[in-house]
GROMACS .gro file of N, CA and C in nm:
model
  207
    1UNK      N    1   0.084  -0.119   0.000
    1UNK     CA    2   0.000   0.000   0.000
    1UNK      C    3   0.088   0.124   0.000
    2UNK      N    4   0.043   0.224  -0.074
    2UNK     CA    5   0.120   0.346  -0.087
    2UNK      C    6   0.072   0.457   0.004
    3UNK      N    7  -0.048   0.441   0.061
    3UNK     CA    8  -0.106   0.548   0.141
    3UNK      C    9  -0.181   0.649   0.056
    4UNK      N   10  -0.179   0.630  -0.075
    4UNK     CA   11  -0.250   0.719  -0.166
    4UNK      C   12  -0.388   0.663  -0.196
    5UNK      N   13  -0.487   0.753  -0.216
    5UNK     CA   14  -0.620   0.704  -0.252
    5UNK      C   15  -0.616   0.629  -0.384
    6UNK      N   16  -0.706   0.532  -0.397
    6UNK     CA   17  -0.714   0.456  -0.521
    6UNK      C   18  -0.815   0.519  -0.616
    7UNK      N   19  -0.874   0.437  -0.696
    7UNK     CA   20  -0.971   0.481  -0.796
    7UNK      C   21  -1.099   0.526  -0.729
    8UNK      N   22  -1.151   0.642  -0.771
    8UNK     CA   23  -1.280   0.690  -0.722
    8UNK      C   24  -1.390   0.612  -0.793
    9UNK      N   25  -1.485   0.560  -0.714
    9UNK     CA   26  -1.596   0.483  -0.770
    9UNK      C   27  -1.725   0.547  -0.719
   10UNK      N   28  -1.806   0.601  -0.810
   10UNK     CA   29  -1.933   0.662  -0.771
   10UNK      C   30  -2.034   0.553  -0.744
   11UNK      N   31  -2.093   0.556  -0.624
   11UNK     CA   32  -2.190   0.452  -0.588
   11UNK      C   33  -2.331   0.507  -0.573
   12UNK      N   34  -2.347   0.620  -0.510
   12UNK     CA   35  -2.480   0.675  -0.486
   12UNK      C   36  -2.470   0.801  -0.404
   13UNK      N   37  -2.585   0.859  -0.373
   13UNK     CA   38  -2.589   0.985  -0.299
   13UNK      C   39  -2.567   0.957  -0.151
   14UNK      N   40  -2.468   1.022  -0.095
   14UNK     CA   41  -2.434   1.011   0.047
   14UNK      C   42  -2.391   0.869   0.085
   15UNK      N   43  -2.289   0.819   0.017
   15UNK     CA   44  -2.232   0.690   0.056
   15UNK      C   45  -2.189   0.701   0.201
   16UNK      N   46  -2.231   0.605   0.283
   16UNK     CA   47  -2.219   0.625   0.428
   16UNK      C   48  -2.135   0.519   0.498
   17UNK      N   49  -2.160   0.392   0.466
   17UNK     CA   50  -2.088   0.283   0.533
   17UNK      C   51  -2.050   0.178   0.429
   18UNK      N   52  -1.950   0.098   0.462
   18UNK     CA   53  -1.907  -0.007   0.369
   18UNK      C   54  -1.864  -0.131   0.446
   19UNK      N   55  -1.878  -0.245   0.381
   19UNK     CA   56  -1.828  -0.373   0.433
   19UNK      C   57  -1.765  -0.447   0.317
   20UNK      N   58  -1.668  -0.530   0.347
   20UNK     CA   59  -1.600  -0.611   0.247
   20UNK      C   60  -1.639  -0.757   0.270
   21UNK      N   61  -1.675  -0.827   0.163
   21UNK     CA   62  -1.709  -0.968   0.178
   21UNK      C   63  -1.585  -1.047   0.221
   22UNK      N   64  -1.606  -1.161   0.287
   22UNK     CA   65  -1.492  -1.238   0.338
   22UNK      C   66  -1.388  -1.275   0.233
   23UNK      N   67  -1.431  -1.294   0.108
   23UNK     CA   68  -1.333  -1.327   0.003
   23UNK      C   69  -1.260  -1.204  -0.050
   24UNK      N   70  -1.300  -1.085  -0.005
   24UNK     CA   71  -1.232  -0.962  -0.044
   24UNK      C   72  -1.264  -0.913  -0.183
   25UNK      N   73  -1.358  -0.977  -0.251
   25UNK     CA   74  -1.385  -0.943  -0.390
   25UNK      C   75  -1.497  -0.841  -0.410
   26UNK      N   76  -1.575  -0.814  -0.305
   26UNK     CA   77  -1.688  -0.722  -0.318
   26UNK      C   78  -1.696  -0.629  -0.199
   27UNK      N   79  -1.719  -0.501  -0.228
   27UNK     CA   80  -1.750  -0.403  -0.125
   27UNK      C   81  -1.899  -0.376  -0.132
   28UNK      N   82  -1.963  -0.369  -0.016
   28UNK     CA   83  -2.105  -0.337  -0.008
   28UNK      C   84  -2.112  -0.197   0.053
   29UNK      N   85  -2.168  -0.102  -0.021
   29UNK     CA   86  -2.168   0.039   0.020
   29UNK      C   87  -2.310   0.087   0.038
   30UNK      N   88  -2.340   0.148   0.154
   30UNK     CA   89  -2.474   0.204   0.174
   30UNK      C   90  -2.479   0.344   0.114
   31UNK      N   91  -2.593   0.375   0.052
   31UNK     CA   92  -2.619   0.508  -0.006
   31UNK      C   93  -2.735   0.568   0.071
   32UNK      N   94  -2.701   0.647   0.171
   32UNK     CA   95  -2.798   0.693   0.270
   32UNK      C   96  -2.921   0.758   0.209
   33UNK      N   97  -2.903   0.855   0.121
   33UNK     CA   98  -3.017   0.930   0.069
   33UNK      C   99  -3.079   0.870  -0.056
   34UNK      N  100  -3.015   0.769  -0.114
   34UNK     CA  101  -3.074   0.698  -0.228
   34UNK      C  102  -3.153   0.576  -0.181
   35UNK      N  103  -3.145   0.545  -0.050
   35UNK     CA  104  -3.216   0.431   0.009
   35UNK      C  105  -3.176   0.300  -0.060
   36UNK      N  106  -3.044   0.283  -0.078
   36UNK     CA  107  -2.996   0.166  -0.152
   36UNK      C  108  -2.859   0.122  -0.101
   37UNK      N  109  -2.818   0.004  -0.144
   37UNK     CA  110  -2.679  -0.041  -0.126
   37UNK      C  111  -2.624  -0.073  -0.264
   38UNK      N  112  -2.495  -0.049  -0.281
   38UNK     CA  113  -2.429  -0.077  -0.408
   38UNK      C  114  -2.322  -0.181  -0.387
   39UNK      N  115  -2.316  -0.279  -0.477
   39UNK     CA  116  -2.212  -0.380  -0.475
   39UNK      C  117  -2.102  -0.337  -0.572
   40UNK      N  118  -1.980  -0.335  -0.523
   40UNK     CA  119  -1.866  -0.290  -0.603
   40UNK      C  120  -1.762  -0.402  -0.608
   41UNK      N  121  -1.718  -0.435  -0.727
   41UNK     CA  122  -1.611  -0.533  -0.742
   41UNK      C  123  -1.479  -0.469  -0.703
   42UNK      N  124  -1.411  -0.527  -0.605
   42UNK     CA  125  -1.280  -0.475  -0.566
   42UNK      C  126  -1.171  -0.527  -0.659
   43UNK      N  127  -1.207  -0.624  -0.743
   43UNK     CA  128  -1.113  -0.678  -0.841
   43UNK      C  129  -1.102  -0.585  -0.961
   44UNK      N  130  -1.218  -0.537  -1.010
   44UNK     CA  131  -1.221  -0.454  -1.130
   44UNK      C  132  -1.250  -0.307  -1.101
   45UNK      N  133  -1.280  -0.275  -0.974
   45UNK     CA  134  -1.316  -0.138  -0.934
   45UNK      C  135  -1.435  -0.085  -1.013
   46UNK      N  136  -1.537  -0.171  -1.030
   46UNK     CA  137  -1.657  -0.132  -1.103
   46UNK      C  138  -1.781  -0.161  -1.020
   47UNK      N  139  -1.887  -0.083  -1.045
   47UNK     CA  140  -2.015  -0.105  -0.979
   47UNK      C  141  -2.083  -0.224  -1.043
   48UNK      N  142  -2.128  -0.317  -0.960
   48UNK     CA  143  -2.198  -0.434  -1.011
   48UNK      C  144  -2.348  -0.414  -1.012
   49UNK      N  145  -2.407  -0.386  -0.897
   49UNK     CA  146  -2.552  -0.369  -0.888
   49UNK      C  147  -2.583  -0.271  -0.777
   50UNK      N  148  -2.695  -0.204  -0.791
   50UNK     CA  149  -2.748  -0.119  -0.685
   50UNK      C  150  -2.884  -0.173  -0.648
   51UNK      N  151  -2.906  -0.195  -0.519
   51UNK     CA  152  -3.026  -0.260  -0.470
   51UNK      C  153  -3.101  -0.166  -0.376
   52UNK      N  154  -3.228  -0.140  -0.403
   52UNK     CA  155  -3.311  -0.058  -0.316
   52UNK      C  156  -3.340  -0.136  -0.189
   53UNK      N  157  -3.322  -0.071  -0.071
   53UNK     CA  158  -3.338  -0.143   0.056
   53UNK      C  159  -3.432  -0.077   0.155
   54UNK      N  160  -3.477   0.043   0.132
   54UNK     CA  161  -3.563   0.110   0.228
   54UNK      C  162  -3.498   0.237   0.278
   55UNK      N  163  -3.558   0.295   0.378
   55UNK     CA  164  -3.517   0.427   0.426
   55UNK      C  165  -3.378   0.431   0.488
   56UNK      N  166  -3.297   0.519   0.438
   56UNK     CA  167  -3.170   0.561   0.499
   56UNK      C  168  -3.082   0.449   0.556
   57UNK      N  169  -3.030   0.360   0.473
   57UNK     CA  170  -2.941   0.256   0.524
   57UNK      C  171  -2.812   0.318   0.577
   58UNK      N  172  -2.783   0.294   0.705
   58UNK     CA  173  -2.666   0.357   0.766
   58UNK      C  174  -2.562   0.258   0.815
   59UNK      N  175  -2.589   0.128   0.800
   59UNK     CA  176  -2.492   0.028   0.843
   59UNK      C  177  -2.503  -0.093   0.750
   60UNK      N  178  -2.395  -0.170   0.742
   60UNK     CA  179  -2.394  -0.290   0.658
   60UNK      C  180  -2.292  -0.387   0.714
   61UNK      N  181  -2.316  -0.516   0.692
   61UNK     CA  182  -2.221  -0.620   0.734
   61UNK      C  183  -2.223  -0.730   0.628
   62UNK      N  184  -2.114  -0.800   0.616
   62UNK     CA  185  -2.104  -0.912   0.522
   62UNK      C  186  -2.109  -1.042   0.601
   63UNK      N  187  -2.184  -1.140   0.550
   63UNK     CA  188  -2.195  -1.270   0.616
   63UNK      C  189  -2.060  -1.341   0.613
   64UNK      N  190  -2.026  -1.404   0.720
   64UNK     CA  191  -1.898  -1.475   0.730
   64UNK      C  192  -1.884  -1.581   0.621
   65UNK      N  193  -1.997  -1.649   0.587
   65UNK     CA  194  -1.992  -1.752   0.484
   65UNK      C  195  -1.972  -1.692   0.346
   66UNK      N  196  -2.005  -1.562   0.331
   66UNK     CA  197  -1.983  -1.495   0.204
   66UNK      C  198  -2.085  -1.530   0.096
   67UNK      N  199  -2.193  -1.598   0.135
   67UNK     CA  200  -2.293  -1.633   0.035
   67UNK      C  201  -2.408  -1.533   0.039
   68UNK      N  202  -2.483  -1.533  -0.070
   68UNK     CA  203  -2.598  -1.444  -0.082
   68UNK      C  204  -2.723  -1.528  -0.077
   69UNK      N  205  -2.829  -1.473  -0.015
   69UNK     CA  206  -2.956  -1.548  -0.010
   69UNK      C  207  -3.013  -1.573  -0.148
   0.00000   0.00000   0.00000
């Protein structure tokens, strides 16, 4: 690590919290005012999907097993 910021990735309005999946391949970012979470590939630094979740998501966690329902 160089201590320098990496690539800027736009996810949504008021990105607030983030979690990394156990395999390190995906960041889950909450978008507070868009009422959504965005999945970002940490391998390609690209947005994968944005999912509507309800009012003002302010926290997120990744399951230890790393699987999705």
